[in-house]
Short mmCIF file of C-alpha atoms in Angstrom, two decimals:
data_model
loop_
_atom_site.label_atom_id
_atom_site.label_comp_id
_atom_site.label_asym_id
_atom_site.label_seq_id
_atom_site.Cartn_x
_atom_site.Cartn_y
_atom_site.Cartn_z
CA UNK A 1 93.48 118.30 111.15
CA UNK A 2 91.92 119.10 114.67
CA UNK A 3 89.01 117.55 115.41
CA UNK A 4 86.75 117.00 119.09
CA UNK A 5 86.26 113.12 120.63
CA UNK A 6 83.13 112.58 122.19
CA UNK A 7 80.78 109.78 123.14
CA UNK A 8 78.32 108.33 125.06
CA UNK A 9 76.00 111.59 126.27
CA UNK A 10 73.18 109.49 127.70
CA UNK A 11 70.73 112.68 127.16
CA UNK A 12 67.58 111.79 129.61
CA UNK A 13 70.00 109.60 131.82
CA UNK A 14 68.68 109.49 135.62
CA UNK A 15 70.91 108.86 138.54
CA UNK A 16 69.18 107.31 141.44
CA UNK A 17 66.01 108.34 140.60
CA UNK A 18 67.34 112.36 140.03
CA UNK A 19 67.06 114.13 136.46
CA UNK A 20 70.12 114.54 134.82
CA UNK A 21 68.36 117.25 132.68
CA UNK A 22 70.31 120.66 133.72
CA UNK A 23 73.72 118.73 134.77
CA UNK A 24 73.58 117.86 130.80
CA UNK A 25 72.61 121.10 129.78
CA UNK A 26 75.55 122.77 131.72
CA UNK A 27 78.05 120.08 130.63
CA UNK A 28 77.25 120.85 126.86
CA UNK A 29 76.71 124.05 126.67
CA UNK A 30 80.86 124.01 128.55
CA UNK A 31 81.26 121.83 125.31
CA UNK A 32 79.98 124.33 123.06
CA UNK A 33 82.34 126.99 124.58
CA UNK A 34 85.91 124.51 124.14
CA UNK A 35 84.72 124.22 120.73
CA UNK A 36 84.33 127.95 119.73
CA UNK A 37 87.99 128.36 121.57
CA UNK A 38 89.62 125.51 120.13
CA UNK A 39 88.11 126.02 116.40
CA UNK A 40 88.31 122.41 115.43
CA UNK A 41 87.77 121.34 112.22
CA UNK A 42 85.05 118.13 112.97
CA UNK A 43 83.36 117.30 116.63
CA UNK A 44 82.73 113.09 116.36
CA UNK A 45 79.98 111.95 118.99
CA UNK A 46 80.65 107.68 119.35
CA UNK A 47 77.45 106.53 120.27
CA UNK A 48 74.99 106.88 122.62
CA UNK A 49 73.21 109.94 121.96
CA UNK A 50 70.47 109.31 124.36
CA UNK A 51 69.35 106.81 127.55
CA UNK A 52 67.13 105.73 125.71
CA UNK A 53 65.85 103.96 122.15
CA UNK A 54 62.46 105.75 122.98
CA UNK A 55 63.59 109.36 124.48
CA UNK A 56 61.86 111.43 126.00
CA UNK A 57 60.91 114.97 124.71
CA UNK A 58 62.45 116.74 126.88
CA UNK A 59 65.76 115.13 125.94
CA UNK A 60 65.23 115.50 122.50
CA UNK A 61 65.00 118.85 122.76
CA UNK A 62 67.99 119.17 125.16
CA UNK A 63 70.03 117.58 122.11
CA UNK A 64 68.42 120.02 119.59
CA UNK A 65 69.83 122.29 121.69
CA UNK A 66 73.01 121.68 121.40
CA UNK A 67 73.22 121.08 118.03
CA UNK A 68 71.99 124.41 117.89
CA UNK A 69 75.01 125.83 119.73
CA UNK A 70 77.35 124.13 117.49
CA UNK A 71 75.58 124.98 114.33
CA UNK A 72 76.48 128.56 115.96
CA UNK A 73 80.14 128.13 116.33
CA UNK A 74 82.45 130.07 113.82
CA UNK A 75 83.68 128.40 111.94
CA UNK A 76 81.46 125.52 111.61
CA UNK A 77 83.38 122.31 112.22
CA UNK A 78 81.70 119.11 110.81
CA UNK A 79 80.13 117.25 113.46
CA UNK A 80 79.57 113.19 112.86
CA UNK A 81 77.56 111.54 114.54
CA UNK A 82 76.72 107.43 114.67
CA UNK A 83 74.27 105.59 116.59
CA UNK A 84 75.06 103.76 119.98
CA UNK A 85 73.06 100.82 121.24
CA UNK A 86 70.96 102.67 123.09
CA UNK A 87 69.65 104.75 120.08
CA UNK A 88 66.80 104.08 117.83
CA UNK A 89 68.36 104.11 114.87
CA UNK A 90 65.42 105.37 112.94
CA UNK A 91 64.76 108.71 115.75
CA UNK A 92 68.27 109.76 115.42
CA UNK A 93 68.42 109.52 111.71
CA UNK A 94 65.46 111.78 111.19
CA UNK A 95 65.98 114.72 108.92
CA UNK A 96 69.79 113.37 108.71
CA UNK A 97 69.80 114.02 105.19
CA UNK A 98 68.47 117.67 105.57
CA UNK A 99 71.47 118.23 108.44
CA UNK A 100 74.12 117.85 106.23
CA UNK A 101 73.76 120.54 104.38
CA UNK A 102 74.42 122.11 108.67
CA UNK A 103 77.59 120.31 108.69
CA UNK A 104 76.01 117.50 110.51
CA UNK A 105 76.53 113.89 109.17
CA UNK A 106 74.01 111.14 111.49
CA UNK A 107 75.37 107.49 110.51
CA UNK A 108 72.67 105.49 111.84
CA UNK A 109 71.98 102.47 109.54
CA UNK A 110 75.04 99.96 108.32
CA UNK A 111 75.23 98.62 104.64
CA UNK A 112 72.40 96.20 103.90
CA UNK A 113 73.17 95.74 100.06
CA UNK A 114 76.14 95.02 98.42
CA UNK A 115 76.22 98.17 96.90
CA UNK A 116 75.98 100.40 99.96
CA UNK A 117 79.25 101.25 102.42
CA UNK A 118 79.92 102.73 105.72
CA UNK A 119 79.02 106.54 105.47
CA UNK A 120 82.53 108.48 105.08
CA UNK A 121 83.11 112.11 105.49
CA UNK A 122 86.19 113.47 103.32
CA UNK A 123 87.97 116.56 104.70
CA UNK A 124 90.93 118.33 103.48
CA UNK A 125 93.60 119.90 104.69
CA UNK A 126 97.45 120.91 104.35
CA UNK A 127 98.60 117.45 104.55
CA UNK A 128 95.56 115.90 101.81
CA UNK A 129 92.53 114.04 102.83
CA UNK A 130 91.26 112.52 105.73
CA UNK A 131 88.92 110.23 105.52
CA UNK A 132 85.96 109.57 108.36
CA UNK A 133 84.52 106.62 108.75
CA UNK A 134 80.98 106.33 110.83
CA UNK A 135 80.44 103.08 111.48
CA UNK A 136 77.36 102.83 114.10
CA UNK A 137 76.87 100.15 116.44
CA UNK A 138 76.90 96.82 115.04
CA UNK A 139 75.61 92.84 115.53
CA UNK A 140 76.84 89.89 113.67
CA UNK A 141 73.14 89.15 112.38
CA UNK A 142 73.10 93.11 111.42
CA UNK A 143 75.55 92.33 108.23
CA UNK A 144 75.80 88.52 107.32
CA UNK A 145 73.38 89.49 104.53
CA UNK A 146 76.65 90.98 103.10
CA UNK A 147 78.98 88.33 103.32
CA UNK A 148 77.08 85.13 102.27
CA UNK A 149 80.31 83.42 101.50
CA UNK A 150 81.76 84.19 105.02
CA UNK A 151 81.16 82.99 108.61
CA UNK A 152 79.90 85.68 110.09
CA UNK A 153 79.79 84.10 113.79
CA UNK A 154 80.53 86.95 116.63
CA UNK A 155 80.86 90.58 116.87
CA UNK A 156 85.20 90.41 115.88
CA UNK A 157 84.45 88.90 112.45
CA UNK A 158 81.68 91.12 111.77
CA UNK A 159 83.22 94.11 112.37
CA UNK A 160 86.51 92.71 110.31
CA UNK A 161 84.47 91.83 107.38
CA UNK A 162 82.94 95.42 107.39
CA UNK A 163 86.14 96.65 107.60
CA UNK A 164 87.60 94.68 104.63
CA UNK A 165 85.53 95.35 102.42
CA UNK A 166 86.14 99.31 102.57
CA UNK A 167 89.23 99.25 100.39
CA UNK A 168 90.40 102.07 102.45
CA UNK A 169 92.91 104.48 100.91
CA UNK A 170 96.28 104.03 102.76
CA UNK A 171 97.18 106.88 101.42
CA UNK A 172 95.36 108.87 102.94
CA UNK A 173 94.74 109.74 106.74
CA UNK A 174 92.00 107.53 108.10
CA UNK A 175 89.60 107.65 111.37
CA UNK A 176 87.10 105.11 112.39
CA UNK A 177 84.36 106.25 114.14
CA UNK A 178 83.06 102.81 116.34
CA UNK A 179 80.65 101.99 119.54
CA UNK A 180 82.15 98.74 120.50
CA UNK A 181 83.63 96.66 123.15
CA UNK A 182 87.19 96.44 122.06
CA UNK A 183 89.46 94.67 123.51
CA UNK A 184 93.39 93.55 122.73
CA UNK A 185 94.11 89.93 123.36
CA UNK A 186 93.91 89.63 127.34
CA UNK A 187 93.88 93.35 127.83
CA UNK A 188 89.74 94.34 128.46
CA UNK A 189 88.91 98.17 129.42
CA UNK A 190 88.08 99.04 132.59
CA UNK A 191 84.66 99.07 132.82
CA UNK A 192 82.34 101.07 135.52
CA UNK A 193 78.38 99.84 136.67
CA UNK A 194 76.56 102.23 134.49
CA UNK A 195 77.28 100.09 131.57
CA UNK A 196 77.75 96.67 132.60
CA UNK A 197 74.11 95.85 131.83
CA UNK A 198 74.76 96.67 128.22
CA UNK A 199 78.10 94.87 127.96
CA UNK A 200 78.60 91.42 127.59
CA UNK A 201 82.05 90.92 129.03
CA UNK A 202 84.30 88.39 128.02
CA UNK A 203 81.53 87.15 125.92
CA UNK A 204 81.01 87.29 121.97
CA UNK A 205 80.10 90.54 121.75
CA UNK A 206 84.31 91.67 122.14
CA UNK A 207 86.30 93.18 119.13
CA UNK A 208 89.80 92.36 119.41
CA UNK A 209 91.60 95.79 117.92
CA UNK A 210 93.42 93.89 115.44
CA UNK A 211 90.49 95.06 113.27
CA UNK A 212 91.47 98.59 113.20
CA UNK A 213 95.04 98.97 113.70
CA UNK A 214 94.98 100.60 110.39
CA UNK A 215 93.54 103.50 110.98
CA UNK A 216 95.44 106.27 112.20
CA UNK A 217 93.01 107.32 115.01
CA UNK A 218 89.94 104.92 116.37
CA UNK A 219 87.30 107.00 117.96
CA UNK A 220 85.40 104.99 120.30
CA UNK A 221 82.17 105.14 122.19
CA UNK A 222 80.35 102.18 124.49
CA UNK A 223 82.60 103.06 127.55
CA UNK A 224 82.38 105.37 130.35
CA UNK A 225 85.87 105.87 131.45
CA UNK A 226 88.54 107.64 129.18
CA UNK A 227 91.08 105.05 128.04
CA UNK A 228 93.27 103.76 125.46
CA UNK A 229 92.72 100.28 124.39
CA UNK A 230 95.87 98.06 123.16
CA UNK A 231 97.82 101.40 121.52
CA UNK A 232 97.27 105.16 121.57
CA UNK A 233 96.11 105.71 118.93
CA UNK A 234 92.51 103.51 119.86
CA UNK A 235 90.85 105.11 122.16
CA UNK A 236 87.57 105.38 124.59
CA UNK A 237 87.35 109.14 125.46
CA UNK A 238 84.61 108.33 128.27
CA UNK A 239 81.12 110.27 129.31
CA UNK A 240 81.15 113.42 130.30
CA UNK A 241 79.15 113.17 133.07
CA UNK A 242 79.57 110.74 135.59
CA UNK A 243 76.77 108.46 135.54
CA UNK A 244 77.38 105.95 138.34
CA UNK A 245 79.07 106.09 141.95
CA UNK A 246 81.66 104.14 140.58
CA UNK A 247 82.99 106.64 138.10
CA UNK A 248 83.12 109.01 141.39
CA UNK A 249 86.44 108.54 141.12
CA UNK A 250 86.97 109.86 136.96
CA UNK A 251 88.08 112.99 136.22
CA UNK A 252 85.93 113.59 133.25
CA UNK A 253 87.13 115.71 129.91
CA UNK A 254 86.65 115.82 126.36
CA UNK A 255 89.39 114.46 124.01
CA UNK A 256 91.01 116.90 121.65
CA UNK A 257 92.77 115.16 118.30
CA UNK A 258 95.35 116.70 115.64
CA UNK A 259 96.21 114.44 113.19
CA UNK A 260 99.64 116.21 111.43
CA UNK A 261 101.42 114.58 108.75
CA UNK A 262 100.35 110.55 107.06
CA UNK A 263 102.80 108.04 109.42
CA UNK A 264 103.05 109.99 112.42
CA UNK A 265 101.51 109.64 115.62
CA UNK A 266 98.70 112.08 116.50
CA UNK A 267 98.65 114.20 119.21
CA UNK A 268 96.16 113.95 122.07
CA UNK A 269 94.86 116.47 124.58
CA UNK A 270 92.20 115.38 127.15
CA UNK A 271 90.51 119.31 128.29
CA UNK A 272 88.62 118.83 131.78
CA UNK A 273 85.09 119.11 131.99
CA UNK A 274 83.90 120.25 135.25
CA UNK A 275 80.36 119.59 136.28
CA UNK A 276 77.38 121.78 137.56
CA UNK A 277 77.19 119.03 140.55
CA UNK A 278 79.78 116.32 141.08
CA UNK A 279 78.98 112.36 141.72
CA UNK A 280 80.99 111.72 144.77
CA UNK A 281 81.51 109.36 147.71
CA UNK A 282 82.04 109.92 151.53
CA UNK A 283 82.27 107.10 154.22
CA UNK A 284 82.60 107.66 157.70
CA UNK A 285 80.99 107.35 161.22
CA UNK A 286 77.68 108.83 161.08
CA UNK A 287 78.91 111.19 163.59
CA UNK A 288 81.48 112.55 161.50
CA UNK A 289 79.43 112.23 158.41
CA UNK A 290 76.61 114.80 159.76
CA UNK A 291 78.96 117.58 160.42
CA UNK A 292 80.54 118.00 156.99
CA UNK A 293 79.57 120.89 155.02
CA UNK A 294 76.37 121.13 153.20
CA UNK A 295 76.88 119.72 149.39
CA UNK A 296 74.65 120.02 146.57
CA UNK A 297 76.77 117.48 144.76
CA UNK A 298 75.65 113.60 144.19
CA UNK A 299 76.46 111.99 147.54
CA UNK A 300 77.05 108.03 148.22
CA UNK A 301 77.25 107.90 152.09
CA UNK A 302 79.05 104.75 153.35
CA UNK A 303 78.39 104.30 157.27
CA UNK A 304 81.12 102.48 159.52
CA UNK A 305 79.34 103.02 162.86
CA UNK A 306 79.90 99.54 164.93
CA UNK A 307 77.42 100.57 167.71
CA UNK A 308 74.11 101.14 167.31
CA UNK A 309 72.99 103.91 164.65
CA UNK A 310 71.53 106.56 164.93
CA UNK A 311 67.85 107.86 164.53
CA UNK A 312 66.63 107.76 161.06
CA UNK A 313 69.98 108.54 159.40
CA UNK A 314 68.90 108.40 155.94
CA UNK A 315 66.37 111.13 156.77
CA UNK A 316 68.96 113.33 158.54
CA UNK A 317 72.11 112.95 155.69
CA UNK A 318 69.12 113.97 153.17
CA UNK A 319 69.13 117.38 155.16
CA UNK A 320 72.98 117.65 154.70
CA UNK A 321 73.16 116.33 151.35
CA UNK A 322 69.76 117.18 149.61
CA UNK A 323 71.18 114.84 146.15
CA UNK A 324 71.95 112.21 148.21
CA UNK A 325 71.65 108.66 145.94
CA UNK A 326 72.40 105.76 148.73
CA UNK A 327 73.13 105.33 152.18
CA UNK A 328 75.30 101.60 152.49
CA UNK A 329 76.45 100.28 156.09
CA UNK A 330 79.88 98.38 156.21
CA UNK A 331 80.90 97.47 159.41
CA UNK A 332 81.38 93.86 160.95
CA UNK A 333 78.31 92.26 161.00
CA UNK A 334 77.19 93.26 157.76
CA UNK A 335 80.49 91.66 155.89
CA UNK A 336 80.39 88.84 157.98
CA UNK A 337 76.25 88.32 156.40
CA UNK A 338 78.10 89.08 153.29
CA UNK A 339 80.71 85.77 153.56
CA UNK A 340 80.00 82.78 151.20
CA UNK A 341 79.36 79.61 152.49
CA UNK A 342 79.94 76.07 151.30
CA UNK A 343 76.13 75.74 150.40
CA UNK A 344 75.84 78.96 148.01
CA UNK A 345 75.90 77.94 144.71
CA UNK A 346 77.69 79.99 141.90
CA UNK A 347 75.48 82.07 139.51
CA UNK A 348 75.67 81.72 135.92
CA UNK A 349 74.63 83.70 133.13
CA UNK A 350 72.36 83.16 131.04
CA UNK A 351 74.11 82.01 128.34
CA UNK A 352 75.93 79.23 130.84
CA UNK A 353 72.45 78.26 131.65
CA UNK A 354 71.05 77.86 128.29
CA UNK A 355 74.50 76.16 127.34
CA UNK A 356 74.16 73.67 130.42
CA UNK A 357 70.32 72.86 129.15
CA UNK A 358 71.42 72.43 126.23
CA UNK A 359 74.48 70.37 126.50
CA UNK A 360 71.84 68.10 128.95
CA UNK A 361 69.31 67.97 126.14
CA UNK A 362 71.37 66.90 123.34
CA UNK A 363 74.12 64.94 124.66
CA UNK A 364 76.78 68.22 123.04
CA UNK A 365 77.19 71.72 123.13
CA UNK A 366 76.04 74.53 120.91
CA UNK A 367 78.69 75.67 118.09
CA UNK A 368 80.16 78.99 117.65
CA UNK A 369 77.17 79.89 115.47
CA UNK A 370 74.78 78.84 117.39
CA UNK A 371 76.22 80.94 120.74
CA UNK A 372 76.37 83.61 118.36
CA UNK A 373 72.50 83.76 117.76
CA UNK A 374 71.34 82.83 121.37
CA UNK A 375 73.98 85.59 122.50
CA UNK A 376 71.82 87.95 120.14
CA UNK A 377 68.46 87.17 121.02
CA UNK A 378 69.67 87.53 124.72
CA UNK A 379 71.22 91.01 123.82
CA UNK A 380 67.89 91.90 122.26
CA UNK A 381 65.85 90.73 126.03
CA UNK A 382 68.20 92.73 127.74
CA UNK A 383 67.84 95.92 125.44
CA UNK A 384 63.98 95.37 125.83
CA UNK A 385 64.04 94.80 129.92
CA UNK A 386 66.42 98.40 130.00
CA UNK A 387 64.53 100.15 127.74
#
């Protein structure tokens, strides 16, 4: 069983201010074409369809598009899709039920009665079943309704309670399909600045893998850079686009999966995706910096001039580097502004703040379940503020 790893396509993403509209266009349609050469049987998206809960039309249709061009590819491999934190669970899903009679399976909305289950797509091959399991994004106040009998307090026992309750066949060959933050005891992904704002890191919202060891591949979404998280089998496959400066330094590809016989190890091929413009980073004297070639690529300049600079340089690098995103200066009076001192204070976050007001108000500090829901609400501000 061969089937495509992808996540995290940000469709409508800006970068500095610069649309991201034909850079995604080219990087899918190069999608479209591994797909028709490999001949997989299933592509699995993990998440994060678009920027944005509320996208825009023009990346709506961008996406159409490229369902199109899969829909096209002979022969049809199921594609599975679930929804990422930044989807709207209710745009993605529409006409989902129409789509899979295309091969496309959208699993936007988690169990909310007893009698419902994570959506699972059955496909056969020499070897028997295997079993797909689209589980989107998920909150510990999306599923207590489930477990009344349970404490249901952060985002690890959720996630093992959904699990649970599955009575997954282990028999069969089994794949989670997930857009979380997992993590494996002290071991934490490497995380880039394009997605810290939607991570909570070290926080409640981490899913220590001991959840899914099970399965016999863990498809993941939430993270930018390609990774495997606490064995090889659980993996991040990454964007692919880079979406900050600091994934400059990524090499970006889509994740290819064959899952052979039940008990062994699958194999994993990561295919390079190569970009219509890359997101790269160049720091020099200005001088030096002016000369290079021209580059229509996305350009970080990093100035280390000591003496004094030179005539609008942001204006004259724009001439060079017409995508240019930033100009920084980091030289010796700029880190030594940049030294703490005994008077700066140490900033919390916002959950360390409401904990200290708390803890000041009461005279004790807020239980596990109690974090759990102010963690939430937070999460819900900070959706609202990105959106």
């Amino acid at each position: 069983m061969k089937f495509v790893h992808l996540s995290d396509l940000h469709i409508g993403k800006m970068l500095h201010g610069y649309s991201l509209k034909e850079d995604q266009r080219y990087i899918l349609h190069q999608i479209v074409e591994q797909v028709q050469r490999l001949m997989p049987d299933a592509v699995v998206i993990a998440g994060d369809v678009y920027d944005k809960s509320a996208p825009s039309g023009e990346a709506v249709s961008l996406f159409d598009e490229f369902l199109t061009e899969l829909s096209e590819v002979k022969p049809a491999p199921e594609v599975m899709i679930i929804a990422g934190n930044h989807d709207s669970m209710d745009r993605l899903n529409y006409a989902g039920t129409l789509l899979k009679k295309l091969h496309l399976h959208f699993a936007c909305y988690l169990p909310k009665t007893t009698e419902e289950y994570l959506q699972k797509v059955t496909l056969q091959d020499g070897y028997g079943a295997v079993d797909f399991y689209l589980m989107p994004f998920c909150k510990p106040g999306y599923v207590r309704q489930l477990f009344p009998e349970e404490t249901i307090t952060d985002y690890h026992s959720a996630i093992q309670a959904m699990i649970d309750r599955e009575q997954i066949k282990s028999d069969h060959r089994n794949v989670l399909v997930s857009h979380q933050f997992y993590t494996s005891g002290t071991e934490k992904p490497e995380c880039c600045d394009s997605e810290l704002p939607s991570l909570n890191v070290g926080g409640l919202d981490n899913v220590d893998v001991s959840a899914v060891r099970q399965f016999d591949y863990v498809a993941l979404g939430h993270i930018h850079g390609r990774q495997r998280i606490g064995a090889d089998h659980i993996r991040y496959c990454g964007t692919p686009l880079k979406y900050s400066v600091s994934e400059s330094r990524h090499q970006k590809s889509m994740t290819v999966v064959t899952l052979g016989e039940k008990g062994t190890a699958p194999v994993i091929e990561e295919i390079p995706l190569h970009p219509l413009r890359d997101v790269r980073t160049i720091r020099g004297e200005f001088a030096d910096v002016i000369v290079m070639d021209r580059s229509e690529d996305y350009i970080s300049v990093t100035l280390t001039d000591e003496t004094e600079m030179a005539y609008r340089p942001v204006e004259q690098l724009k001439e060079r580097f017409p995508q240019l995103l930033e100009v920084n200066v980091d030289n010796t009076r700029t880190r030594s502004r940049m030294q703490p001192t005994e008077t700066m204070g140490v900033l919390q976050s916002p959950m360390e703040l409401f904990s200290q007001f708390y803890r000041e108000r009461h005279g004790y500090g807020l239980n596990a379940e109690q974090e759990s829901y102010i963690q939430e609400i937070l999460d819900e501000i900070q959706e609202e503020v990105r959106t």
